[in-house]
Amino acid sequence: SFNKCSSFLIDEWQVANLLGDSTWRCTSDSYLSNNGVVINGFTPGIGGRDNNDWLISPSLDLSLYTNPSISFAIKCRFKGMPLKMYIAVNQASRPEPGSNNWKELEVIYPTLRDENWRQIASLDITKYKSANTYIAFQYLSNIEKGASQLFLDEVKINNLMSPAKPIGVLHSLNL
């Protein structure tokens, strides 16, 4: 979760703006906690703008987990491109956004754009266990595909006793 979120700091997460003037920021519109994060690439009267923004976790030591899984809450308003999720393992430092160190994970979300929070739970990341693992979320928008307003909260790593059936589906791309 993003409980220590402030206008300048999103806990220990790195905000990286590669394109456009939108960026991840704190919001009081959250799932369960006091704060979440939000991004919106839409401008009234203009429409969707070109944006490429990353939200990158601090280093996570997944080697201590038996069956690590990730869960998070998401809410989406308006038409736009789906949130992308990435993972990087065995990194001495936080990888640069968009670098070849990232492996894209395809998350198949339940129906979004209904302005309700959805919990994505028990996405198995066991094969990515390392002492230095990073998780990233990438927001994209443009005039052709639109710009959703996307909220994210309660990003957590869980240690399951055995792999669970996920709510939402996680697939690896190009591994």
GROMACS .gro file of N, CA and C in nm:
model
  525
    1SER      N    1   0.083  -0.119   0.000
    1SER     CA    2   0.000   0.000   0.000
    1SER      C    3   0.087   0.125   0.000
    2PHE      N    4   0.027   0.236  -0.016
    2PHE     CA    5   0.099   0.363  -0.028
    2PHE      C    6   0.063   0.455   0.089
    3ASN      N    7   0.071   0.401   0.211
    3ASN     CA    8   0.031   0.476   0.330
    3ASN      C    9   0.116   0.600   0.355
    4LYS      N   10   0.243   0.597   0.318
    4LYS     CA   11   0.332   0.710   0.342
    4LYS      C   12   0.339   0.803   0.222
    5CYS      N   13   0.241   0.794   0.137
    5CYS     CA   14   0.237   0.874   0.015
    5CYS      C   15   0.227   1.022   0.048
    6SER      N   16   0.305   1.103  -0.020
    6SER     CA   17   0.296   1.248  -0.008
    6SER      C   18   0.314   1.308  -0.147
    7SER      N   19   0.305   1.436  -0.157
    7SER     CA   20   0.316   1.499  -0.290
    7SER      C   21   0.454   1.479  -0.352
    8PHE      N   22   0.556   1.449  -0.272
    8PHE     CA   23   0.691   1.434  -0.326
    8PHE      C   24   0.741   1.290  -0.322
    9LEU      N   25   0.676   1.204  -0.247
    9LEU     CA   26   0.729   1.070  -0.224
    9LEU      C   27   0.617   0.969  -0.227
   10ILE      N   28   0.633   0.865  -0.305
   10ILE     CA   29   0.538   0.754  -0.305
   10ILE      C   30   0.611   0.638  -0.237
   11ASP      N   31   0.609   0.639  -0.103
   11ASP     CA   32   0.685   0.545  -0.021
   11ASP      C   33   0.825   0.533  -0.078
   12GLU      N   34   0.871   0.413  -0.106
   12GLU     CA   35   1.005   0.394  -0.161
   12GLU      C   36   1.000   0.362  -0.310
   13TRP      N   37   0.887   0.381  -0.372
   13TRP     CA   38   0.871   0.354  -0.514
   13TRP      C   39   0.932   0.466  -0.597
   14GLN      N   40   0.984   0.431  -0.714
   14GLN     CA   41   1.039   0.530  -0.806
   14GLN      C   42   0.933   0.563  -0.911
   15VAL      N   43   0.912   0.692  -0.933
   15VAL     CA   44   0.823   0.739  -1.039
   15VAL      C   45   0.912   0.783  -1.154
   16ALA      N   46   0.889   0.727  -1.273
   16ALA     CA   47   0.970   0.762  -1.391
   16ALA      C   48   0.878   0.804  -1.504
   17ASN      N   49   0.894   0.927  -1.547
   17ASN     CA   50   0.815   0.982  -1.657
   17ASN      C   51   0.903   0.982  -1.781
   18LEU      N   52   0.873   0.893  -1.876
   18LEU     CA   53   0.953   0.885  -1.999
   18LEU      C   54   0.897   0.969  -2.112
   19LEU      N   55   0.766   0.999  -2.106
   19LEU     CA   56   0.703   1.075  -2.213
   19LEU      C   57   0.576   1.139  -2.159
   20GLY      N   58   0.553   1.263  -2.193
   20GLY     CA   59   0.429   1.330  -2.158
   20GLY      C   60   0.439   1.406  -2.027
   21ASP      N   61   0.328   1.474  -1.994
   21ASP     CA   62   0.329   1.556  -1.874
   21ASP      C   63   0.249   1.495  -1.759
   22SER      N   64   0.189   1.380  -1.779
   22SER     CA   65   0.121   1.311  -1.668
   22SER      C   66   0.223   1.231  -1.590
   23THR      N   67   0.196   1.210  -1.463
   23THR     CA   68   0.286   1.130  -1.381
   23THR      C   69   0.205   1.065  -1.268
   24TRP      N   70   0.258   0.956  -1.215
   24TRP     CA   71   0.196   0.892  -1.099
   24TRP      C   72   0.200   0.991  -0.983
   25ARG      N   73   0.090   0.999  -0.909
   25ARG     CA   74   0.086   1.086  -0.792
   25ARG      C   75  -0.003   1.024  -0.685
   26CYS      N   76   0.009   1.074  -0.566
   26CYS     CA   77  -0.070   1.023  -0.454
   26CYS      C   78  -0.215   1.071  -0.464
   27THR      N   79  -0.304   0.991  -0.408
   27THR     CA   80  -0.445   1.027  -0.403
   27THR      C   81  -0.506   0.970  -0.276
   28SER      N   82  -0.608   1.036  -0.226
   28SER     CA   83  -0.680   0.982  -0.110
   28SER      C   84  -0.785   0.881  -0.153
   29ASP      N   85  -0.809   0.867  -0.284
   29ASP     CA   86  -0.901   0.767  -0.336
   29ASP      C   87  -0.827   0.634  -0.337
   30SER      N   88  -0.850   0.555  -0.232
   30SER     CA   89  -0.772   0.432  -0.213
   30SER      C   90  -0.865   0.313  -0.194
   31TYR      N   91  -0.804   0.195  -0.196
   31TYR     CA   92  -0.880   0.071  -0.182
   31TYR      C   93  -0.914   0.045  -0.035
   32LEU      N   94  -0.812   0.026   0.048
   32LEU     CA   95  -0.835   0.001   0.191
   32LEU      C   96  -0.760   0.098   0.282
   33SER      N   97  -0.654   0.155   0.233
   33SER     CA   98  -0.568   0.239   0.317
   33SER      C   99  -0.606   0.386   0.303
   34ASN      N  100  -0.522   0.472   0.356
   34ASN     CA  101  -0.547   0.616   0.349
   34ASN      C  102  -0.510   0.674   0.214
   35ASN      N  103  -0.416   0.611   0.144
   35ASN     CA  104  -0.366   0.666   0.018
   35ASN      C  105  -0.350   0.557  -0.087
   36GLY      N  106  -0.359   0.598  -0.212
   36GLY     CA  107  -0.326   0.515  -0.327
   36GLY      C  108  -0.249   0.602  -0.424
   37VAL      N  109  -0.232   0.555  -0.545
   37VAL     CA  110  -0.169   0.636  -0.650
   37VAL      C  111  -0.262   0.641  -0.770
   38VAL      N  112  -0.247   0.745  -0.850
   38VAL     CA  113  -0.334   0.766  -0.966
   38VAL      C  114  -0.252   0.829  -1.078
   39ILE      N  115  -0.295   0.803  -1.200
   39ILE     CA  116  -0.239   0.870  -1.317
   39ILE      C  117  -0.351   0.887  -1.418
   40ASN      N  118  -0.346   0.996  -1.493
   40ASN     CA  119  -0.448   1.025  -1.592
   40ASN      C  120  -0.384   1.100  -1.708
   41GLY      N  121  -0.389   1.044  -1.828
   41GLY     CA  122  -0.329   1.108  -1.945
   41GLY      C  123  -0.429   1.183  -2.031
   42PHE      N  124  -0.545   1.215  -1.977
   42PHE     CA  125  -0.651   1.281  -2.053
   42PHE      C  126  -0.658   1.429  -2.018
   43THR      N  127  -0.678   1.513  -2.117
   43THR     CA  128  -0.701   1.655  -2.097
   43THR      C  129  -0.834   1.692  -2.161
   44PRO      N  130  -0.927   1.749  -2.084
   44PRO     CA  131  -1.055   1.790  -2.143
   44PRO      C  132  -1.033   1.885  -2.261
   45GLY      N  133  -1.107   1.861  -2.368
   45GLY     CA  134  -1.097   1.944  -2.487
   45GLY      C  135  -0.985   1.902  -2.581
   46ILE      N  136  -0.893   1.819  -2.531
   46ILE     CA  137  -0.781   1.771  -2.613
   46ILE      C  138  -0.791   1.621  -2.634
   47GLY      N  139  -0.823   1.549  -2.528
   47GLY     CA  140  -0.830   1.404  -2.534
   47GLY      C  141  -0.706   1.340  -2.475
   48GLY      N  142  -0.679   1.216  -2.518
   48GLY     CA  143  -0.564   1.143  -2.469
   48GLY      C  144  -0.434   1.206  -2.518
   49ARG      N  145  -0.337   1.212  -2.432
   49ARG     CA  146  -0.205   1.264  -2.467
   49ARG      C  147  -0.105   1.151  -2.462
   50ASP      N  148   0.005   1.166  -2.533
   50ASP     CA  149   0.111   1.065  -2.531
   50ASP      C  150   0.178   1.066  -2.394
   51ASN      N  151   0.173   0.950  -2.327
   51ASN     CA  152   0.236   0.934  -2.196
   51ASN      C  153   0.296   0.794  -2.185
   52ASN      N  154   0.409   0.787  -2.118
   52ASN     CA  155   0.475   0.662  -2.084
   52ASN      C  156   0.535   0.682  -1.946
   53ASP      N  157   0.469   0.625  -1.847
   53ASP     CA  158   0.507   0.649  -1.707
   53ASP      C  159   0.520   0.517  -1.632
   54TRP      N  160   0.627   0.505  -1.555
   54TRP     CA  161   0.657   0.384  -1.479
   54TRP      C  162   0.649   0.412  -1.331
   55LEU      N  163   0.606   0.310  -1.257
   55LEU     CA  164   0.606   0.310  -1.111
   55LEU      C  165   0.682   0.184  -1.071
   56ILE      N  166   0.801   0.201  -1.010
   56ILE     CA  167   0.892   0.088  -0.986
   56ILE      C  168   0.912   0.068  -0.836
   57SER      N  169   0.897  -0.055  -0.794
   57SER     CA  170   0.908  -0.090  -0.652
   57SER      C  171   1.051  -0.074  -0.600
   58PRO      N  172   1.066  -0.072  -0.469
   58PRO     CA  173   1.199  -0.088  -0.412
   58PRO      C  174   1.243  -0.234  -0.431
   59SER      N  175   1.367  -0.265  -0.402
   59SER     CA  176   1.416  -0.402  -0.412
   59SER      C  177   1.338  -0.492  -0.317
   60LEU      N  178   1.298  -0.608  -0.367
   60LEU     CA  179   1.222  -0.706  -0.289
   60LEU      C  180   1.304  -0.834  -0.278
   61ASP      N  181   1.321  -0.886  -0.158
   61ASP     CA  182   1.394  -1.012  -0.140
   61ASP      C  183   1.294  -1.127  -0.141
   62LEU      N  184   1.271  -1.182  -0.260
   62LEU     CA  185   1.176  -1.293  -0.274
   62LEU      C  186   1.239  -1.428  -0.242
   63SER      N  187   1.371  -1.432  -0.222
   63SER     CA  188   1.437  -1.559  -0.190
   63SER      C  189   1.392  -1.613  -0.055
   64LEU      N  190   1.334  -1.530   0.028
   64LEU     CA  191   1.288  -1.570   0.160
   64LEU      C  192   1.148  -1.633   0.157
   65TYR      N  193   1.083  -1.630   0.041
   65TYR     CA  194   0.946  -1.679   0.029
   65TYR      C  195   0.944  -1.820  -0.030
   66THR      N  196   0.847  -1.899   0.013
   66THR     CA  197   0.827  -2.032  -0.043
   66THR      C  198   0.759  -2.022  -0.179
   67ASN      N  199   0.643  -1.959  -0.181
   67ASN     CA  200   0.563  -1.939  -0.302
   67ASN      C  201   0.520  -1.792  -0.307
   68PRO      N  202   0.608  -1.704  -0.353
   68PRO     CA  203   0.569  -1.563  -0.356
   68PRO      C  204   0.460  -1.537  -0.460
   69SER      N  205   0.369  -1.452  -0.421
   69SER     CA  206   0.265  -1.407  -0.515
   69SER      C  207   0.247  -1.257  -0.493
   70ILE      N  208   0.195  -1.193  -0.593
   70ILE     CA  209   0.169  -1.050  -0.583
   70ILE      C  210   0.020  -1.026  -0.592
   71SER      N  211  -0.025  -0.928  -0.518
   71SER     CA  212  -0.164  -0.885  -0.526
   71SER      C  213  -0.167  -0.733  -0.526
   72PHE      N  214  -0.272  -0.678  -0.584
   72PHE     CA  215  -0.290  -0.534  -0.585
   72PHE      C  216  -0.435  -0.503  -0.617
   73ALA      N  217  -0.473  -0.380  -0.589
   73ALA     CA  218  -0.607  -0.332  -0.621
   73ALA      C  219  -0.595  -0.228  -0.731
   74ILE      N  220  -0.692  -0.231  -0.823
   74ILE     CA  221  -0.689  -0.141  -0.938
   74ILE      C  222  -0.830  -0.089  -0.965
   75LYS      N  223  -0.836   0.035  -1.008
   75LYS     CA  224  -0.962   0.095  -1.050
   75LYS      C  225  -0.932   0.176  -1.176
   76CYS      N  226  -1.022   0.168  -1.272
   76CYS     CA  227  -0.997   0.234  -1.400
   76CYS      C  228  -1.122   0.308  -1.444
   77ARG      N  229  -1.100   0.431  -1.488
   77ARG     CA  230  -1.209   0.511  -1.545
   77ARG      C  231  -1.171   0.548  -1.688
   78PHE      N  232  -1.264   0.543  -1.775
   78PHE     CA  233  -1.250   0.588  -1.913
   78PHE      C  234  -1.171   0.488  -1.998
   79LYS      N  235  -1.184   0.502  -2.128
   79LYS     CA  236  -1.120   0.413  -2.224
   79LYS      C  237  -0.971   0.447  -2.234
   80GLY      N  238  -0.889   0.342  -2.236
   80GLY     CA  239  -0.745   0.361  -2.251
   80GLY      C  240  -0.675   0.227  -2.261
   81MET      N  241  -0.545   0.232  -2.267
   81MET     CA  242  -0.466   0.109  -2.278
   81MET      C  243  -0.454   0.043  -2.141
   82PRO      N  244  -0.442  -0.090  -2.140
   82PRO     CA  245  -0.431  -0.160  -2.011
   82PRO      C  246  -0.297  -0.131  -1.943
   83LEU      N  247  -0.299  -0.136  -1.812
   83LEU     CA  248  -0.178  -0.122  -1.732
   83LEU      C  249  -0.086  -0.239  -1.762
   84LYS      N  250   0.042  -0.212  -1.784
   84LYS     CA  251   0.140  -0.319  -1.805
   84LYS      C  252   0.216  -0.344  -1.676
   85MET      N  253   0.259  -0.468  -1.659
   85MET     CA  254   0.331  -0.507  -1.539
   85MET      C  255   0.460  -0.577  -1.580
   86TYR      N  256   0.567  -0.547  -1.508
   86TYR     CA  257   0.699  -0.603  -1.539
   86TYR      C  258   0.765  -0.655  -1.412
   87ILE      N  259   0.865  -0.741  -1.431
   87ILE     CA  260   0.945  -0.792  -1.319
   87ILE      C  261   1.090  -0.799  -1.365
   88ALA      N  262   1.181  -0.772  -1.274
   88ALA     CA  263   1.325  -0.782  -1.300
   88ALA      C  264   1.387  -0.856  -1.181
   89VAL      N  265   1.475  -0.951  -1.210
   89VAL     CA  266   1.535  -1.033  -1.104
   89VAL      C  267   1.687  -1.023  -1.106
   90ASN      N  268   1.746  -1.055  -0.990
   90ASN     CA  269   1.892  -1.057  -0.972
   90ASN      C  270   1.957  -0.926  -1.018
   91GLN      N  271   1.903  -0.816  -0.973
   91GLN     CA  272   1.955  -0.685  -1.012
   91GLN      C  273   2.033  -0.622  -0.896
   92ALA      N  274   2.151  -0.571  -0.924
   92ALA     CA  275   2.233  -0.504  -0.822
   92ALA      C  276   2.171  -0.370  -0.782
   93SER      N  277   2.098  -0.309  -0.875
   93SER     CA  278   2.030  -0.183  -0.846
   93SER      C  279   1.901  -0.177  -0.928
   94ARG      N  280   1.819  -0.079  -0.901
   94ARG     CA  281   1.691  -0.066  -0.969
   94ARG      C  282   1.714  -0.045  -1.118
   95PRO      N  283   1.659  -0.132  -1.204
   95PRO     CA  284   1.679  -0.117  -1.349
   95PRO      C  285   1.613   0.009  -1.402
   96GLU      N  286   1.669   0.062  -1.509
   96GLU     CA  287   1.610   0.178  -1.576
   96GLU      C  288   1.478   0.137  -1.641
   97PRO      N  289   1.378   0.223  -1.636
   97PRO     CA  290   1.251   0.191  -1.701
   97PRO      C  291   1.272   0.165  -1.849
   98GLY      N  292   1.208   0.060  -1.899
   98GLY     CA  293   1.218   0.027  -2.041
   98GLY      C  294   1.343  -0.048  -2.082
   99SER      N  295   1.433  -0.074  -1.987
   99SER     CA  296   1.557  -0.146  -2.022
   99SER      C  297   1.528  -0.294  -2.046
  100ASN      N  298   1.625  -0.363  -2.101
  100ASN     CA  299   1.611  -0.506  -2.131
  100ASN      C  300   1.609  -0.594  -2.007
  101ASN      N  301   1.634  -0.537  -1.890
  101ASN     CA  302   1.630  -0.615  -1.766
  101ASN      C  303   1.488  -0.653  -1.725
  102TRP      N  304   1.391  -0.584  -1.779
  102TRP     CA  305   1.252  -0.609  -1.744
  102TRP      C  306   1.191  -0.719  -1.829
  103LYS      N  307   1.113  -0.805  -1.767
  103LYS     CA  308   1.033  -0.907  -1.835
  103LYS      C  309   0.887  -0.866  -1.820
  104GLU      N  310   0.819  -0.853  -1.933
  104GLU     CA  311   0.678  -0.815  -1.925
  104GLU      C  312   0.594  -0.933  -1.881
  105LEU      N  313   0.503  -0.906  -1.790
  105LEU     CA  314   0.407  -1.006  -1.743
  105LEU      C  315   0.270  -0.964  -1.793
  106GLU      N  316   0.202  -1.053  -1.857
  106GLU     CA  317   0.068  -1.021  -1.905
  106GLU      C  318  -0.031  -1.053  -1.794
  107VAL      N  319  -0.097  -0.952  -1.747
  107VAL     CA  320  -0.202  -0.969  -1.648
  107VAL      C  321  -0.334  -0.949  -1.718
  108ILE      N  322  -0.419  -1.049  -1.712
  108ILE     CA  323  -0.551  -1.038  -1.771
  108ILE      C  324  -0.645  -0.990  -1.661
  109TYR      N  325  -0.687  -0.865  -1.673
  109TYR     CA  326  -0.767  -0.803  -1.570
  109TYR      C  327  -0.913  -0.839  -1.586
  110PRO      N  328  -0.987  -0.842  -1.474
  110PRO     CA  329  -1.132  -0.853  -1.487
  110PRO      C  330  -1.184  -0.725  -1.552
  111THR      N  331  -1.310  -0.722  -1.585
  111THR     CA  332  -1.367  -0.605  -1.651
  111THR      C  333  -1.338  -0.480  -1.570
  112LEU      N  334  -1.277  -0.384  -1.636
  112LEU     CA  335  -1.246  -0.257  -1.571
  112LEU      C  336  -1.333  -0.148  -1.632
  113ARG      N  337  -1.303  -0.025  -1.601
  113ARG     CA  338  -1.372   0.093  -1.651
  113ARG      C  339  -1.514   0.106  -1.597
  114ASP      N  340  -1.539   0.044  -1.483
  114ASP     CA  341  -1.671   0.061  -1.423
  114ASP      C  342  -1.661   0.141  -1.294
  115GLU      N  343  -1.545   0.198  -1.270
  115GLU     CA  344  -1.519   0.285  -1.156
  115GLU      C  345  -1.527   0.214  -1.022
  116ASN      N  346  -1.515   0.081  -1.021
  116ASN     CA  347  -1.510   0.005  -0.896
  116ASN      C  348  -1.370  -0.051  -0.877
  117TRP      N  349  -1.327  -0.057  -0.752
  117TRP     CA  350  -1.198  -0.120  -0.722
  117TRP      C  351  -1.208  -0.269  -0.748
  118ARG      N  352  -1.105  -0.326  -0.806
  118ARG     CA  353  -1.095  -0.470  -0.830
  118ARG      C  354  -0.966  -0.520  -0.766
  119GLN      N  355  -0.977  -0.630  -0.695
  119GLN     CA  356  -0.860  -0.691  -0.632
  119GLN      C  357  -0.803  -0.795  -0.727
  120ILE      N  358  -0.675  -0.781  -0.761
  120ILE     CA  359  -0.603  -0.881  -0.838
  120ILE      C  360  -0.517  -0.955  -0.735
  121ALA      N  361  -0.542  -1.083  -0.716
  121ALA     CA  362  -0.480  -1.154  -0.604
  121ALA      C  363  -0.412  -1.283  -0.648
  122SER      N  364  -0.311  -1.321  -0.572
  122SER     CA  365  -0.244  -1.450  -0.584
  122SER      C  366  -0.184  -1.475  -0.721
  123LEU      N  367  -0.120  -1.373  -0.779
  123LEU     CA  368  -0.049  -1.393  -0.906
  123LEU      C  369   0.086  -1.455  -0.873
  124ASP      N  370   0.105  -1.578  -0.911
  124ASP     CA  371   0.224  -1.655  -0.876
  124ASP      C  372   0.349  -1.600  -0.944
  125ILE      N  373   0.447  -1.559  -0.865
  125ILE     CA  374   0.575  -1.511  -0.919
  125ILE      C  375   0.690  -1.595  -0.865
  126THR      N  376   0.662  -1.721  -0.831
  126THR     CA  377   0.762  -1.811  -0.773
  126THR      C  378   0.885  -1.823  -0.863
  127LYS      N  379   0.867  -1.833  -0.994
  127LYS     CA  380   0.983  -1.852  -1.081
  127LYS      C  381   1.071  -1.729  -1.092
  128TYR      N  382   1.031  -1.620  -1.029
  128TYR     CA  383   1.111  -1.498  -1.030
  128TYR      C  384   1.177  -1.470  -0.895
  129LYS      N  385   1.185  -1.573  -0.811
  129LYS     CA  386   1.247  -1.555  -0.679
  129LYS      C  387   1.394  -1.516  -0.694
  130SER      N  388   1.432  -1.408  -0.629
  130SER     CA  389   1.572  -1.368  -0.619
  130SER      C  390   1.584  -1.275  -0.499
  131ALA      N  391   1.704  -1.250  -0.457
  131ALA     CA  392   1.727  -1.160  -0.343
  131ALA      C  393   1.707  -1.015  -0.382
  132ASN      N  394   1.707  -0.986  -0.511
  132ASN     CA  395   1.690  -0.849  -0.560
  132ASN      C  396   1.593  -0.848  -0.677
  133THR      N  397   1.464  -0.848  -0.644
  133THR     CA  398   1.359  -0.848  -0.744
  133THR      C  399   1.288  -0.714  -0.742
  134TYR      N  400   1.250  -0.666  -0.859
  134TYR     CA  401   1.175  -0.541  -0.871
  134TYR      C  402   1.048  -0.567  -0.950
  135ILE      N  403   0.943  -0.497  -0.912
  135ILE     CA  404   0.814  -0.502  -0.980
  135ILE      C  405   0.790  -0.361  -1.037
  136ALA      N  406   0.733  -0.354  -1.156
  136ALA     CA  407   0.702  -0.222  -1.214
  136ALA      C  408   0.566  -0.225  -1.283
  137PHE      N  409   0.502  -0.111  -1.279
  137PHE     CA  410   0.377  -0.090  -1.351
  137PHE      C  411   0.401   0.021  -1.452
  138GLN      N  412   0.353   0.002  -1.575
  138GLN     CA  413   0.371   0.101  -1.680
  138GLN      C  414   0.234   0.149  -1.729
  139TYR      N  415   0.218   0.279  -1.731
  139TYR     CA  416   0.097   0.342  -1.780
  139TYR      C  417   0.129   0.404  -1.917
  140LEU      N  418   0.044   0.375  -2.014
  140LEU     CA  419   0.059   0.431  -2.149
  140LEU      C  420  -0.072   0.496  -2.190
  141SER      N  421  -0.063   0.606  -2.263
  141SER     CA  422  -0.181   0.667  -2.321
  141SER      C  423  -0.141   0.740  -2.449
  142ASN      N  424  -0.238   0.755  -2.539
  142ASN     CA  425  -0.216   0.834  -2.660
  142ASN      C  426  -0.352   0.873  -2.718
  143ILE      N  427  -0.350   0.957  -2.819
  143ILE     CA  428  -0.474   1.009  -2.875
  143ILE      C  429  -0.556   0.899  -2.945
  144GLU      N  430  -0.489   0.802  -3.007
  144GLU     CA  431  -0.561   0.697  -3.080
  144GLU      C  432  -0.630   0.598  -2.986
  145LYS      N  433  -0.560   0.554  -2.881
  145LYS     CA  434  -0.614   0.450  -2.793
  145LYS      C  435  -0.676   0.504  -2.665
  146GLY      N  436  -0.665   0.633  -2.645
  146GLY     CA  437  -0.729   0.694  -2.529
  146GLY      C  438  -0.638   0.704  -2.408
  147ALA      N  439  -0.698   0.753  -2.301
  147ALA     CA  440  -0.624   0.776  -2.178
  147ALA      C  441  -0.715   0.748  -2.060
  148SER      N  442  -0.696   0.635  -1.996
  148SER     CA  443  -0.775   0.604  -1.879
  148SER      C  444  -0.721   0.678  -1.758
  149GLN      N  445  -0.807   0.696  -1.661
  149GLN     CA  446  -0.763   0.741  -1.530
  149GLN      C  447  -0.749   0.615  -1.448
  150LEU      N  448  -0.629   0.587  -1.403
  150LEU     CA  449  -0.599   0.459  -1.341
  150LEU      C  450  -0.553   0.478  -1.197
  151PHE      N  451  -0.614   0.404  -1.107
  151PHE     CA  452  -0.582   0.407  -0.964
  151PHE      C  453  -0.519   0.273  -0.926
  152LEU      N  454  -0.419   0.276  -0.839
  152LEU     CA  455  -0.350   0.155  -0.794
  152LEU      C  456  -0.329   0.165  -0.644
  153ASP      N  457  -0.347   0.053  -0.574
  153ASP     CA  458  -0.329   0.052  -0.429
  153ASP      C  459  -0.303  -0.091  -0.382
  154GLU      N  460  -0.262  -0.100  -0.258
  154GLU     CA  461  -0.245  -0.228  -0.187
  154GLU      C  462  -0.157  -0.327  -0.264
  155VAL      N  463  -0.045  -0.281  -0.318
  155VAL     CA  464   0.049  -0.371  -0.385
  155VAL      C  465   0.123  -0.447  -0.276
  156LYS      N  466   0.108  -0.580  -0.276
  156LYS     CA  467   0.165  -0.662  -0.169
  156LYS      C  468   0.225  -0.790  -0.225
  157ILE      N  469   0.333  -0.833  -0.161
  157ILE     CA  470   0.390  -0.965  -0.186
  157ILE      C  471   0.342  -1.056  -0.075
  158ASN      N  472   0.288  -1.170  -0.112
  158ASN     CA  473   0.237  -1.267  -0.016
  158ASN      C  474   0.319  -1.394  -0.024
  159ASN      N  475   0.331  -1.463   0.088
  159ASN     CA  476   0.399  -1.593   0.092
  159ASN      C  477   0.294  -1.700   0.112
  160LEU      N  478   0.264  -1.772   0.006
  160LEU     CA  479   0.161  -1.876   0.013
  160LEU      C  480   0.223  -2.009   0.049
  161MET      N  481   0.149  -2.089   0.121
  161MET     CA  482   0.196  -2.223   0.155
  161MET      C  483   0.201  -2.312   0.032
  162SER      N  484   0.110  -2.291  -0.060
  162SER     CA  485   0.111  -2.360  -0.189
  162SER      C  486   0.054  -2.264  -0.292
  163PRO      N  487   0.091  -2.282  -0.419
  163PRO     CA  488   0.038  -2.192  -0.521
  163PRO      C  489  -0.115  -2.190  -0.519
  164ALA      N  490  -0.171  -2.073  -0.535
  164ALA     CA  491  -0.317  -2.058  -0.530
  164ALA      C  492  -0.371  -2.032  -0.670
  165LYS      N  493  -0.499  -2.060  -0.687
  165LYS     CA  494  -0.565  -2.025  -0.811
  165LYS      C  495  -0.583  -1.874  -0.812
  166PRO      N  496  -0.533  -1.807  -0.915
  166PRO     CA  497  -0.535  -1.661  -0.914
  166PRO      C  498  -0.671  -1.601  -0.945
  167ILE      N  499  -0.689  -1.481  -0.894
  167ILE     CA  500  -0.801  -1.396  -0.936
  167ILE      C  501  -0.738  -1.296  -1.030
  168GLY      N  502  -0.766  -1.304  -1.157
  168GLY     CA  503  -0.685  -1.238  -1.258
  168GLY      C  504  -0.586  -1.345  -1.302
  169VAL      N  505  -0.527  -1.333  -1.415
  169VAL     CA  506  -0.439  -1.436  -1.465
  169VAL      C  507  -0.305  -1.372  -1.502
  170LEU      N  508  -0.198  -1.442  -1.470
  170LEU     CA  509  -0.064  -1.392  -1.499
  170LEU      C  510   0.002  -1.484  -1.600
  171HIS      N  511   0.049  -1.429  -1.709
  171HIS     CA  512   0.123  -1.504  -1.810
  171HIS      C  513   0.254  -1.433  -1.833
  172SER      N  514   0.357  -1.508  -1.861
  172SER     CA  515   0.487  -1.449  -1.896
  172SER      C  516   0.493  -1.431  -2.046
  173LEU      N  517   0.547  -1.318  -2.089
  173LEU     CA  518   0.567  -1.293  -2.230
  173LEU      C  519   0.715  -1.297  -2.261
  174ASN      N  520   0.752  -1.360  -2.369
  174ASN     CA  521   0.891  -1.361  -2.418
  174ASN      C  522   0.992  -1.408  -2.316
  175LEU      N  523   0.961  -1.514  -2.244
  175LEU     CA  524   1.057  -1.567  -2.146
  175LEU      C  525   1.127  -1.689  -2.200
   0.00000   0.00000   0.00000
